[in-house]
Amino acid sequence: MTLPACSTRMRVFLNPPQEGIIATETTILSPVRFLKGVGPKSAGILAKAGVETIEDLFYYVPRAYTDWSEVSEVDRLRVGDRVTVIVKVLSSDLNRWRGGRSVFMAALEDDSGAIFARWYNQPYLKTTLTKGSKIVLSGEVRFDRHARRKEFINPAFELMGEKDVAELVHAGRIVPEYSQTGGISGKRIRRIMKTALDRHLDEVTELLPAWVVKRRSLPARRDAFRDVHFATSLEIAGRARMRLAYEEFFLFQVVVAARRRRLKTREAGVKGYTWDKHEHERFLGSLPFELTAAQNRVISEIRTDIEEPGTMNRLLQGDVGSGKTVVAAAAMHHAVAAGFQVAIMAPTEILAEQHYASISSLLGALGDRIVLLRGGMKAKERAEALESISTGAAAVVVGTHALIQKGVEFHRLGLVIVDEQHRFGVTQRAALRKKGRSPDVLVMTATPIPRTLSLTVYGDLDVSVIDELPPGRTPITTAVRDESGRGRVYDFLRSQVEDGRQVFIVYPLVEESDKIELAAATKMHEELNRKIFPDIAIGLVHGRMKAEDKASVMNAFSSGEISILVSTTVVEVGVDIPNATVMVIEHSERFGLAQLHQLRGRVGRGEHRSYCILMVGRGASDEARERIQVLADTSDGFVIAERDLKLRGPGEFMGVRQHGIPKFAVADLVMDMRLLVNAREDAFELLEQDGALAEPESRAVVDAIKRRFKGRGALIDVG
Ligand code: ADP
Ligand code: MG
C-alpha cells in the first residue's frame, strides 16, 4: 500500500449526516497535535525534537526501560526488593509544610498484608488515591527507621480500575523511560505514546523489502513499534529497537547507494583511459625510494578505477606519514600523460605550499606546468595563473579552496584530489568536482576514520587504505607531563636542539579567531625567546598571520634556520620536516585524540628517534588525563579514532564543518556498527536489483526516506 502524500486522509461520507460536511480522519501521517492529549504547545515542543507526525512519534524510542514486571504479594516483600504490588488504598493523609512542600502518605493492602507508601510534593495525589482505589504500584522497598516499618518512597503507580494488566503504562510492567523534552515529562510522553499506539498501530505497514526482513530475521515493523515502547520482555524490546535502528541505517544507505550509482554511471565527461606501462615505470624510476607494498596496492586500485568507464570516487586513508602524496602523484602523472589537467585542493595555505613543493619534485618533468593558486596573489600573478589554467598550459593546479572560487576555469580537468578531506564539507568536494565534466575524484585523509563514520559520511566512496609505514621509521616515544615537569621538558628540548634536531611547540587554538589563545601563544613565544632559550632561534606561526609571513617562517623552519617553532594548530596537517624530532603539545587536554594523533605525526618522519610530549594544564580533570593517556599507550590511529568517537560522539568527532552525518533517531553510530554494515550490504543489493527504485517495494522505501530524513541534514535526493 502506498500512503497518501498529504498528512490527513479525507473521507467524504456518501450519506453525510449534514449536507456538505467533510469529515477528516486522523491517520498515522497526521500531525501529532491531532492526538488526544497533545495541544499546540506540546506539538511545538515535539516538533523541535523532530516529531511532527504520529509516525515520527513512534520513532521517539525510550532511552531506557525499568523492569517492574515482577509482581509480589505484600507479606513477601523484603527491604531492597524492586517489585510491583497490586493493592487497595486503606487510608491516606496529606501533610503540608511551609514553602509549599508536602508529603502524602497512604496505607495499602492486598490479601496477604499491608504496607505504606509516601510521596513528596505531590499533594494532588490526595484526590487521585482515594480510599478504596485499586492501584498497581512499583518501586523499591525501603525501611523507615523512625516508624520501624517497610515502605515505598515516591513509587510509580497506576490506577488499576477495570484495566487488564496488559494495559498498564507506568507500573507493573516493563516501563519505557523517555527523555523529557522541553516541558513535556517522560511520563506524559508515555501516556501520549500509549494513546497513539492504541489508535494507529494497525495502520503501520512494512517498508523494508520482504527479502531483507527475512534475511536479517527482523521483527515486523508493526510489532517493532509496539515492542520498542511496551514490551513484555527486555529481550523483545531490544530486538524491536534493533529492527528500527536497522531500518534507519537501511534507508540512509539506500540514499548513499543511489548517489554512488549516479556518480559511477555518469555519461558525459572523463571516460576511462589506460595507464601506459612505460610511463609507469618511468615514474617509479624517478622516485628516490621504493614504494611500499601498501602504496603499490592502492595505486593499482586507483588504476583500475581510472581505466574503467565509470567515474572514480575513492577515499584514500592512511595514517600520517604513510606516504599518500606519492600515491596521488602517480595518479596525476598518468592523468597528465593522457592529456588531462589535475587539481589538488588542500585545507591550508601552508599545506598547499608544501604540496606544491613535493609535487614539483615528484613530477619534476612537468616543470612550470605545475601552478600554485594562492589566496593572496597579486592581481597580475593571479590573472596569469587563471589564464594558464583555462588554456590548459597548467597541467597540475595546487591550491586551497581558492580553487573552487568563481573565475577558476579549467580547460580539461580530469582528476580532482582533495587532501585532508575531513577539513572540507561535502559541498566543497562537490564544487571542485563541478569544475570539470565528471572528473575522477580521489580524496585523501590522514585522520583514520572509524568504519561506521566512513560508511555514512563517505559511504558513496570506495575506500583504499595504506596500512603500512615506509621502512626505517622509529616509533615515537610519547609522554604525558604536567607543570611540575616543565623544567625537565625544557632541558630535554635544549639537548635535542644541541644535537641538531628541531622542535615543534603547539599551542591550542580552538577557534582561529580566539584572541585570548592567540595572545597566550604569542606570550609563550616571547618568554621562550627571551628567558628560556635566548641563544636558540625560535619562530612563531599562527592562523592570523599573512600568508607570506607564514610561508617565510615555515621556510626558515624547514631549512633549519629556526630550531624551535611555536605555533597554533596550523601545523596540524601535512607539514613534512624530517629533522623535527620533538612535538610538544601544550594543554593537550583541550584537543581531541584524533587531532593529537595528527599532531604527533609531524615528527618521526626522518631517521632520528622522535618524541611527543603531551603537556596537561593545571585545571585538567582526571578524566582528561586518562583520555590523553590513550595516546601514550597506542600509536594505532584507528584504535585512537574509535576511542575518540566513543568519547566525543560523531558530530564533534567530524568537526563542525562536516555536514554529511544525519541525525539518527534510533540508531547509534557507535553501538550499532554491525547493523550498519548489514544494512549497507542490503541497500546496495537493492540498487543492484532495481537501480531506478521503481518497483513497488522500492517505492515504499523511497517514500519512507522522504518522510524520515526530511530536514535532518542528510543529503537526500534519491532519484
Ligand atoms: P602523508 O601520508 O602523511 O601525506 P607523505 O606523503 O607526506 O605522508 O609522506 C611522508 C614522508 O614519507 C615523505 O617525506 C615521503 O617522501 C616519504 N615517503 C613516502 N613513501 C615512502 C616510501 N615508500 N619509502 C620511503 N619514504 C617514503
Ligand atoms: Mg599528506
XYZ file of C-alpha atoms and ligand atoms in Angstrom:
747
model
C 0.000 0.000 0.000
C 1.284 3.462 -0.740
C 0.322 6.002 1.822
C -1.128 9.272 0.585
C 1.297 12.152 0.421
C -0.891 14.512 2.404
C -0.952 14.040 6.101
C -4.682 13.757 6.541
C -6.807 11.332 4.670
C -10.055 12.862 3.550
C -13.154 10.823 3.613
C -16.339 12.015 2.093
C -19.392 10.465 3.634
C -21.666 9.110 0.980
C -24.630 9.839 3.126
C -23.428 12.848 5.006
C -25.143 13.408 8.311
C -25.339 17.022 7.338
C -25.153 18.427 3.850
C -21.661 19.440 2.743
C -19.713 18.282 5.760
C -16.456 16.523 5.055
C -15.009 14.566 7.922
C -11.265 14.225 8.120
C -9.829 11.190 9.716
C -6.604 11.215 11.688
C -4.032 8.806 10.331
C -0.540 7.803 11.269
C 0.727 10.538 8.966
C -1.322 13.278 10.615
C 0.395 15.871 12.779
C 0.822 14.806 16.407
C -1.423 17.589 17.549
C -4.345 15.538 16.233
C -3.711 13.144 19.112
C -5.705 13.374 22.273
C -3.578 14.996 24.956
C -1.330 16.937 22.586
C -2.081 20.648 22.339
C -0.446 23.212 20.066
C 2.210 23.973 22.674
C 3.244 20.357 23.127
C 3.169 19.890 19.374
C 5.643 22.756 19.081
C 7.970 21.176 21.618
C 7.761 17.796 19.941
C 8.486 19.347 16.558
C 11.754 20.640 17.970
C 12.636 17.073 18.892
C 11.972 16.056 15.295
C 8.494 14.697 15.958
C 5.901 16.121 13.601
C 3.649 13.256 12.662
C 2.281 10.377 14.649
C 4.643 8.127 12.763
C 7.570 10.294 13.876
C 6.350 9.880 17.429
C 6.648 6.125 17.110
C 10.343 6.632 16.427
C 10.742 8.532 19.684
C 12.093 5.488 21.451
C 12.723 5.134 25.173
C 16.203 5.929 26.426
C 15.889 3.030 28.912
C 13.443 0.624 30.477
C 12.642 -0.184 34.074
C 11.590 -3.706 34.651
C 8.625 -3.578 37.008
C 7.160 -6.805 35.738
C 7.833 -8.849 38.850
C 4.629 -8.850 40.909
C 4.803 -9.816 44.566
C 2.444 -10.214 47.496
C 2.793 -7.662 50.246
C 3.702 -10.107 53.005
C 6.617 -11.438 50.976
C 8.297 -8.067 50.450
C 11.849 -7.672 51.653
C 13.841 -4.490 52.071
C 15.692 -3.765 48.844
C 13.255 -5.606 46.549
C 12.344 -3.741 43.381
C 8.871 -5.019 42.728
C 5.292 -4.393 41.861
C 2.325 -4.917 44.143
C -1.356 -4.752 43.325
C -3.050 -3.103 46.282
C -6.013 -1.129 47.589
C -5.758 2.205 49.379
C -6.781 1.665 53.018
C -6.306 5.168 54.304
C -4.286 8.260 53.468
C -3.052 11.503 54.945
C -1.644 14.722 53.451
C 0.802 16.893 55.442
C 1.666 20.315 54.108
C 4.601 22.379 55.287
C 5.577 25.952 54.762
C 7.180 26.699 51.431
C 4.700 24.559 49.530
C 6.317 21.272 50.426
C 4.172 18.327 51.345
C 4.093 14.623 51.969
C 1.251 12.339 51.047
C 1.126 9.038 52.957
C -1.001 6.011 52.232
C -1.581 2.654 53.858
C -2.058 -0.050 51.259
C -3.103 -3.667 51.418
C -3.624 -6.785 49.420
C -4.967 -10.164 50.563
C -1.679 -11.035 52.224
C -0.935 -7.925 54.277
C -0.372 -4.167 54.444
C 2.412 -1.725 53.547
C 2.947 2.028 53.485
C 3.944 4.430 50.781
C 4.731 8.121 50.727
C 5.101 10.703 48.007
C 6.779 14.045 48.484
C 5.436 17.236 46.949
C 2.600 15.677 45.026
C -0.383 16.968 47.047
C -2.790 16.320 44.184
C -2.466 12.594 44.897
C -4.998 13.190 47.610
C -7.715 13.326 45.012
C -6.287 10.501 42.896
C -5.514 7.904 45.543
C -8.725 7.926 47.453
C -9.755 5.290 49.940
C -10.639 2.025 48.263
C -8.969 2.736 44.922
C -7.159 -0.179 43.418
C -3.639 0.566 42.203
C -0.623 -1.075 40.732
C 2.452 0.233 42.442
C 6.100 -0.313 41.510
C 9.153 0.690 43.480
C 11.924 -0.260 45.811
C 11.067 -1.471 49.309
C 12.785 0.705 51.950
C 12.968 0.546 55.705
C 11.846 3.558 57.722
C 13.881 3.726 60.949
C 11.544 6.024 62.850
C 8.349 4.187 62.210
C 10.207 0.857 62.071
C 8.301 -0.360 59.057
C 8.721 -1.157 55.402
C 7.535 1.382 52.865
C 7.828 2.714 49.350
C 9.063 6.250 48.712
C 7.822 8.068 45.606
C 6.915 4.822 43.869
C 5.490 4.737 40.362
C 1.854 3.753 40.324
C -1.145 3.483 38.127
C -4.830 3.312 38.891
C -5.998 -0.143 38.027
C -9.718 0.473 37.727
C -11.135 -2.099 35.348
C -7.894 -2.377 33.446
C -6.229 -5.536 32.399
C -2.569 -5.848 33.434
C -1.563 -5.705 29.775
C -2.911 -2.177 29.508
C -0.698 -0.756 32.208
C 1.645 2.046 31.244
C 3.538 3.401 34.242
C 3.876 0.451 36.603
C 3.629 -3.307 36.867
C 5.331 -3.969 33.561
C 8.451 -3.167 31.615
C 8.111 0.571 31.752
C 9.628 2.700 28.979
C 11.621 5.705 30.195
C 11.562 8.597 27.748
C 13.856 11.578 27.766
C 11.877 14.589 28.722
C 11.782 17.189 26.029
C 11.054 20.863 26.526
C 8.321 20.984 29.103
C 6.991 17.514 28.354
C 7.841 14.964 31.013
C 8.818 11.420 30.206
C 5.673 10.311 31.985
C 3.468 12.387 29.730
C 5.183 11.064 26.648
C 4.454 7.558 27.899
C 0.770 8.418 28.075
C 0.711 10.055 24.660
C 2.608 7.134 23.173
C 0.083 4.681 24.539
C -2.801 6.628 23.041
C -1.035 6.882 19.707
C -0.227 3.194 19.594
C -3.733 2.154 20.626
C -5.186 4.196 17.825
C -2.722 3.934 14.991
C -0.534 0.867 15.350
C -2.845 -1.027 12.988
C -2.015 1.389 10.200
C 1.699 0.623 10.329
C 2.824 -1.181 7.200
C 6.105 -2.854 6.414
C 8.507 -0.745 4.426
C 11.539 -2.962 4.184
C 11.626 -5.342 1.231
C 10.426 -8.786 2.283
C 13.747 -10.436 1.436
C 15.553 -8.074 3.796
C 13.205 -8.805 6.684
C 13.701 -12.482 6.089
C 17.444 -12.400 5.614
C 18.047 -10.442 8.823
C 15.249 -12.173 10.793
C 13.798 -8.807 11.712
C 10.561 -8.376 13.633
C 7.780 -6.856 11.519
C 7.637 -3.081 11.620
C 4.305 -3.013 13.408
C 5.494 -5.375 16.121
C 8.695 -3.386 16.452
C 6.844 -0.163 17.205
C 4.672 -1.886 19.763
C 7.527 -3.661 21.468
C 10.064 -0.897 21.481
C 7.636 1.072 23.628
C 5.629 -1.505 25.542
C 7.347 -4.848 25.512
C 6.673 -7.942 27.556
C 10.363 -8.633 27.991
C 13.551 -6.658 27.748
C 14.810 -9.014 25.123
C 11.829 -8.329 22.898
C 12.239 -4.605 23.430
C 15.876 -4.914 22.444
C 15.043 -6.730 19.237
C 12.456 -4.126 18.382
C 14.935 -1.312 18.862
C 17.438 -3.190 16.759
C 14.957 -3.536 13.941
C 14.196 0.192 13.941
C 17.885 1.071 14.023
C 18.461 -1.296 11.138
C 15.639 0.326 9.200
C 17.119 3.773 9.723
C 20.530 2.654 8.525
C 18.992 0.845 5.592
C 17.075 3.892 4.417
C 20.170 6.029 4.715
C 22.316 3.521 2.890
C 19.797 3.384 0.045
C 20.413 7.116 -0.355
C 24.147 6.523 -0.317
C 23.914 3.648 -2.778
C 21.757 5.688 -5.136
C 24.144 8.639 -5.004
C 27.066 6.383 -5.664
C 25.352 4.717 -8.547
C 24.708 8.072 -10.106
C 28.321 9.140 -9.723
C 29.549 5.901 -11.230
C 27.336 5.740 -14.231
C 27.599 9.305 -15.397
C 27.633 9.508 -19.145
C 29.452 12.683 -20.002
C 32.959 13.721 -19.190
C 36.056 11.746 -18.491
C 35.932 8.268 -19.915
C 38.369 5.652 -18.798
C 41.902 5.868 -20.168
C 44.627 3.290 -19.896
C 47.793 3.714 -17.932
C 50.794 3.327 -20.108
C 53.130 0.710 -18.697
C 56.290 2.505 -19.729
C 55.038 5.752 -18.299
C 54.511 3.985 -15.009
C 57.986 2.517 -14.991
C 59.405 5.911 -15.797
C 57.522 7.378 -12.847
C 58.673 4.657 -10.449
C 62.246 5.016 -11.663
C 62.215 8.711 -10.900
C 61.351 8.221 -7.236
C 64.045 8.482 -4.576
C 62.653 5.409 -2.798
C 60.867 2.124 -3.423
C 57.122 2.154 -2.848
C 55.753 0.054 -0.016
C 53.515 -2.894 -0.802
C 50.544 -0.912 0.506
C 51.323 2.038 -1.746
C 51.601 -0.246 -4.765
C 48.319 -1.935 -3.929
C 46.487 1.375 -3.609
C 47.980 2.653 -6.848
C 46.642 -0.386 -8.665
C 43.209 0.142 -7.113
C 43.230 3.687 -8.426
C 44.413 2.478 -11.789
C 41.507 0.051 -12.058
C 39.062 2.857 -11.242
C 40.533 5.121 -13.850
C 40.664 2.541 -16.585
C 37.025 1.633 -16.073
C 34.470 3.714 -17.945
C 32.725 4.972 -14.765
C 33.998 7.831 -12.661
C 36.438 7.189 -9.840
C 35.249 8.209 -6.387
C 37.801 6.945 -3.986
C 38.766 7.719 -0.429
C 42.394 7.111 0.420
C 43.006 6.626 4.106
C 46.472 6.389 5.507
C 47.929 7.290 8.819
C 50.127 10.369 8.992
C 53.414 9.753 7.251
C 52.213 6.663 5.421
C 53.076 8.293 2.095
C 49.835 9.317 0.440
C 51.349 12.133 -1.569
C 53.382 9.889 -3.819
C 50.322 7.747 -4.493
C 48.450 10.866 -5.561
C 51.436 11.836 -7.697
C 51.250 8.516 -9.537
C 47.622 9.186 -10.448
C 48.492 12.728 -11.506
C 51.316 11.522 -13.663
C 49.010 9.319 -15.713
C 46.193 11.842 -15.937
C 48.580 14.413 -17.349
C 50.112 11.842 -19.694
C 46.590 11.183 -21.009
C 46.117 14.892 -21.681
C 44.076 15.908 -18.649
C 44.532 18.583 -16.034
C 44.702 17.778 -12.334
C 43.547 19.904 -9.403
C 44.692 19.267 -5.868
C 42.995 21.084 -3.027
C 44.464 21.394 0.473
C 42.839 22.949 3.551
C 45.563 25.455 4.450
C 47.976 27.702 2.566
C 50.926 26.087 4.296
C 49.873 22.675 3.189
C 49.201 23.861 -0.352
C 52.720 25.326 -0.478
C 54.101 22.079 0.799
C 52.219 20.035 -1.775
C 53.400 22.379 -4.462
C 56.980 21.771 -3.383
C 56.706 17.990 -3.062
C 54.723 17.545 -6.274
C 57.175 19.728 -8.125
C 59.922 17.396 -7.043
C 57.959 14.173 -7.627
C 56.770 15.286 -11.064
C 59.859 17.286 -11.928
C 59.457 16.782 -15.678
C 56.351 18.973 -15.667
C 58.388 21.990 -14.620
C 56.339 25.169 -14.700
C 53.224 23.355 -15.818
C 52.618 22.928 -12.055
C 50.833 26.020 -10.772
C 50.114 27.204 -7.255
C 46.945 29.224 -6.789
C 47.183 31.106 -3.518
C 44.672 33.279 -1.719
C 46.708 36.476 -1.501
C 48.126 36.617 -5.022
C 48.763 39.920 -6.765
C 46.206 40.687 -9.468
C 48.637 40.232 -12.327
C 50.050 36.997 -10.942
C 46.570 35.666 -10.415
C 45.414 36.627 -13.886
C 48.369 34.767 -15.347
C 47.644 31.689 -13.283
C 43.966 31.719 -14.268
C 44.923 32.130 -17.885
C 47.219 29.120 -17.849
C 44.552 27.066 -16.094
C 41.918 27.936 -18.682
C 44.150 27.322 -21.680
C 45.409 24.042 -20.312
C 49.022 25.250 -20.126
C 48.851 24.432 -16.421
C 48.795 20.662 -16.010
C 48.638 20.443 -12.221
C 46.972 23.152 -10.169
C 47.617 23.196 -6.430
C 45.612 25.391 -4.104
C 43.315 25.883 -1.166
C 39.571 26.392 -1.521
C 40.638 29.290 -3.746
C 40.362 26.594 -6.403
C 36.602 26.435 -6.181
C 36.073 30.167 -6.489
C 34.395 31.730 -9.469
C 36.701 32.601 -12.298
C 38.769 29.457 -11.989
C 38.043 27.713 -15.284
C 39.786 24.562 -16.310
C 40.482 23.552 -19.855
C 40.143 19.824 -19.383
C 40.016 18.812 -15.749
C 40.274 15.030 -15.489
C 41.341 14.341 -11.918
C 40.473 16.049 -8.674
C 42.420 15.338 -5.490
C 41.233 16.603 -2.138
C 43.715 16.326 0.688
C 42.753 16.096 4.360
C 39.184 15.712 3.268
C 37.763 15.970 6.781
C 38.573 19.652 6.736
C 36.231 20.259 3.854
C 32.485 19.929 3.725
C 30.676 17.675 1.323
C 29.633 20.720 -0.673
C 33.201 21.844 -1.258
C 34.114 18.438 -2.566
C 31.172 18.672 -4.958
C 32.086 22.218 -6.027
C 35.564 21.169 -7.092
C 34.194 18.213 -8.998
C 31.923 20.569 -10.921
C 34.944 22.413 -12.278
C 35.285 19.556 -14.721
C 32.887 17.308 -16.579
C 32.682 14.427 -14.115
C 36.383 14.101 -13.383
C 37.808 11.265 -11.344
C 37.941 12.123 -7.656
C 40.454 10.979 -5.067
C 40.046 12.230 -1.527
C 42.800 11.645 0.963
C 42.662 11.709 4.695
C 45.158 11.098 7.458
C 42.511 11.091 10.134
C 41.738 7.443 10.419
C 38.001 7.439 10.246
C 36.235 4.727 12.173
C 34.463 2.393 9.832
C 30.994 3.452 10.958
C 31.671 7.003 10.044
C 33.309 6.317 6.744
C 30.282 4.235 5.788
C 27.970 7.142 6.479
C 29.912 10.265 5.658
C 31.910 8.762 2.825
C 29.507 5.962 2.099
C 29.410 6.775 -1.589
C 33.157 6.367 -1.966
C 35.329 3.318 -2.469
C 37.926 3.073 0.230
C 41.632 2.340 -0.066
C 43.845 2.085 2.972
C 47.610 2.454 3.230
C 48.156 0.343 6.299
C 51.926 0.261 6.337
C 54.528 2.927 7.037
C 57.606 3.338 4.838
C 60.511 1.330 6.231
C 63.029 2.695 8.684
C 60.717 4.767 10.820
C 61.414 4.552 14.545
C 58.369 4.555 16.773
C 57.627 7.823 18.522
C 58.042 7.884 22.298
C 55.044 9.596 23.856
C 54.955 11.008 27.389
C 52.353 12.893 29.398
C 53.745 15.685 31.621
C 52.280 18.397 33.816
C 53.589 21.744 35.066
C 55.852 20.119 37.631
C 57.814 18.555 34.797
C 58.142 21.677 32.646
C 61.749 22.426 33.669
C 62.906 18.986 32.649
C 60.975 19.186 29.394
C 62.858 22.389 28.523
C 66.185 20.733 29.368
C 65.269 17.919 27.027
C 64.365 20.301 24.203
C 67.692 22.023 24.624
C 69.590 18.753 24.391
C 67.734 17.827 21.193
C 68.454 21.196 19.620
C 72.115 20.854 20.610
C 72.126 17.515 18.772
C 70.970 19.388 15.681
C 67.290 18.430 15.851
C 64.208 20.666 15.665
C 61.174 21.093 17.871
C 57.502 21.947 17.471
C 55.636 23.538 20.355
C 51.947 23.673 19.612
C 49.501 25.830 21.447
C 45.813 25.015 21.169
C 43.740 27.495 19.322
C 40.233 26.303 19.498
C 38.893 28.951 17.169
C 41.038 30.648 14.597
C 39.573 33.889 15.908
C 40.236 33.225 19.572
C 42.191 36.269 20.686
C 42.981 35.042 24.177
C 44.605 31.859 22.954
C 46.454 33.756 20.310
C 47.812 36.091 22.968
C 48.879 33.092 25.028
C 50.796 31.584 22.123
C 52.446 34.918 21.384
C 53.389 35.344 25.032
C 54.830 31.879 25.195
C 56.930 32.586 22.140
C 58.300 35.754 23.747
C 59.077 34.078 27.001
C 60.880 31.161 25.379
C 62.735 33.563 23.163
C 63.920 35.872 25.906
C 64.191 33.808 29.055
C 64.386 30.111 28.371
C 66.227 29.753 25.070
C 67.752 33.173 24.370
C 70.514 31.504 22.377
C 68.234 29.418 20.157
C 66.370 30.633 17.057
C 62.637 30.429 17.683
C 59.842 31.164 15.218
C 56.140 31.807 15.661
C 53.392 30.945 13.235
C 49.645 31.324 13.681
C 46.467 31.493 11.670
C 46.120 35.258 11.716
C 49.431 35.933 10.044
C 49.603 36.930 6.406
C 50.176 34.054 4.033
C 53.624 35.323 3.015
C 54.745 35.737 6.612
C 53.563 32.266 7.465
C 55.326 30.820 4.472
C 58.573 32.584 5.285
C 58.579 31.273 8.877
C 57.782 27.780 7.633
C 60.557 28.005 5.081
C 63.001 29.111 7.761
C 61.963 26.142 9.869
C 62.233 23.646 7.066
C 65.655 24.948 6.047
C 66.813 24.641 9.651
C 67.388 28.353 10.327
C 64.849 28.117 13.091
C 65.203 25.346 15.661
C 62.007 25.716 17.636
C 58.664 26.540 16.055
C 55.911 27.802 18.336
C 52.602 27.536 16.593
C 48.885 27.242 16.842
C 47.290 24.215 15.232
C 48.100 25.345 11.696
C 50.863 22.743 11.653
C 48.266 20.097 12.205
C 48.063 18.897 8.690
C 50.644 17.656 6.315
C 53.772 19.583 7.230
C 56.775 17.426 6.472
C 60.018 18.282 8.274
C 62.070 15.114 8.735
C 64.620 16.767 11.020
C 61.968 17.728 13.595
C 62.068 15.163 16.393
C 60.051 16.644 19.227
C 56.412 17.649 19.293
C 55.371 19.402 22.485
C 51.634 19.986 22.792
C 50.528 22.490 25.394
C 47.141 21.991 27.066
C 46.763 18.710 25.276
C 43.572 18.099 27.237
C 41.812 20.622 25.038
C 42.326 18.613 21.863
C 40.510 15.585 20.575
C 42.528 12.390 20.457
C 42.467 12.153 16.689
C 43.799 15.676 16.431
C 46.590 14.928 18.889
C 47.494 11.886 16.882
C 47.693 14.052 13.770
C 49.985 16.479 15.508
C 52.189 13.695 16.754
C 52.551 12.530 13.172
C 54.503 15.705 12.361
C 57.552 14.082 13.967
C 59.081 10.665 13.445
C 59.437 11.330 9.718
C 63.182 11.060 9.488
C 65.972 8.807 10.631
C 66.181 10.168 14.200
C 64.359 8.932 17.230
C 61.328 11.145 17.905
C 59.269 12.229 20.889
C 55.835 13.601 21.609
C 55.328 15.373 24.920
C 51.743 15.988 25.925
C 51.558 18.777 28.493
C 48.424 18.824 30.622
C 47.358 22.078 32.237
C 46.717 22.606 35.936
C 42.962 22.537 35.544
C 42.806 19.252 33.651
C 40.442 16.682 35.124
C 41.440 13.108 35.898
C 39.163 12.077 33.089
C 41.048 14.274 30.647
C 44.374 12.854 31.815
C 43.080 9.364 31.322
C 41.922 10.235 27.833
C 45.328 11.686 26.958
C 46.967 8.550 28.256
C 45.426 6.622 25.333
C 47.927 8.400 23.090
C 50.833 7.243 25.185
C 49.522 3.692 25.111
C 48.985 3.224 21.379
C 50.151 4.598 18.075
C 47.448 2.888 16.044
C 45.423 5.670 14.501
C 42.336 3.510 14.107
C 42.284 2.490 17.759
C 42.616 6.133 18.702
C 39.879 7.196 16.318
C 37.445 4.623 17.693
C 38.166 5.815 21.226
C 37.723 9.416 20.207
C 34.442 8.671 18.520
C 33.153 6.910 21.609
C 34.258 9.696 23.902
C 33.060 12.633 21.868
C 30.274 11.401 19.640
C 30.128 11.589 15.844
C 29.281 15.283 15.393
C 32.141 16.533 17.490
C 34.480 13.971 16.047
C 33.992 15.085 12.489
C 34.107 18.752 13.396
C 31.612 21.475 12.725
C 32.314 21.720 9.059
C 31.215 18.251 8.250
C 27.612 18.247 7.149
C 27.174 14.731 5.950
C 26.072 12.978 9.111
C 22.343 12.584 9.501
C 20.814 12.574 12.928
C 19.514 9.122 13.591
C 16.546 8.872 15.926
C 17.076 5.284 16.983
C 20.377 4.057 15.612
C 23.658 4.771 17.322
C 26.671 5.093 15.071
C 28.992 3.823 17.746
C 26.998 0.943 19.186
C 25.222 -0.341 16.103
C 28.180 -0.769 13.812
C 27.338 -4.328 12.787
C 23.805 -3.338 11.823
C 25.161 -0.596 9.643
C 27.382 -2.995 7.767
C 24.452 -5.349 7.138
C 22.132 -2.530 6.158
C 24.673 -1.257 3.705
C 25.053 -4.640 2.097
C 21.293 -4.950 1.677
C 20.849 -1.404 0.405
C 23.497 -1.878 -2.255
C 21.868 -5.131 -3.243
C 18.528 -3.383 -3.632
C 20.137 -0.906 -6.017
C 21.669 -3.790 -7.967
C 18.251 -5.357 -8.392
C 16.307 -2.200 -9.026
C 18.627 0.624 -9.999
C 15.797 3.034 -10.731
C 14.000 2.242 -7.463
C 10.857 1.845 -9.500
C 9.425 -1.443 -8.208
C 6.560 -1.095 -5.717
C 8.709 -2.375 -2.840
C 11.359 0.188 -3.691
C 8.818 2.995 -3.953
C 7.782 2.278 -0.368
C 11.418 2.658 0.633
C 11.781 5.933 -1.256
C 8.612 7.333 0.311
C 9.890 6.365 3.733
C 13.240 8.040 3.067
C 11.486 11.252 2.171
C 9.482 11.151 5.382
C 12.281 10.038 7.667
C 15.125 12.273 6.622
C 13.263 15.483 5.878
C 15.269 18.342 7.344
C 17.697 16.054 9.069
C 20.829 17.228 7.360
C 21.270 14.216 5.167
C 21.756 14.867 1.510
C 18.591 13.357 0.279
C 17.994 13.133 -3.402
C 17.230 9.562 -4.022
C 16.185 9.545 -7.593
P 51.202 11.523 4.383
O 50.547 10.228 4.108
O 51.150 11.904 5.818
O 50.723 12.627 3.470
P 53.619 11.939 2.966
O 53.093 11.620 1.640
O 53.824 13.373 3.310
O 52.729 11.277 4.072
O 54.942 11.109 3.178
C 55.675 11.199 4.372
C 57.169 11.085 4.089
O 57.498 9.761 3.727
C 57.630 11.963 2.956
O 58.852 12.542 3.332
C 57.791 10.995 1.811
O 58.789 11.432 0.897
C 58.224 9.741 2.498
N 57.869 8.501 1.805
C 56.686 8.218 1.199
N 56.693 6.973 0.708
C 57.885 6.433 1.016
C 58.498 5.155 0.778
N 57.857 4.195 0.135
N 59.749 4.965 1.250
C 60.394 5.942 1.916
N 59.886 7.146 2.151
C 58.649 7.409 1.725
Mg 49.830 14.415 3.461
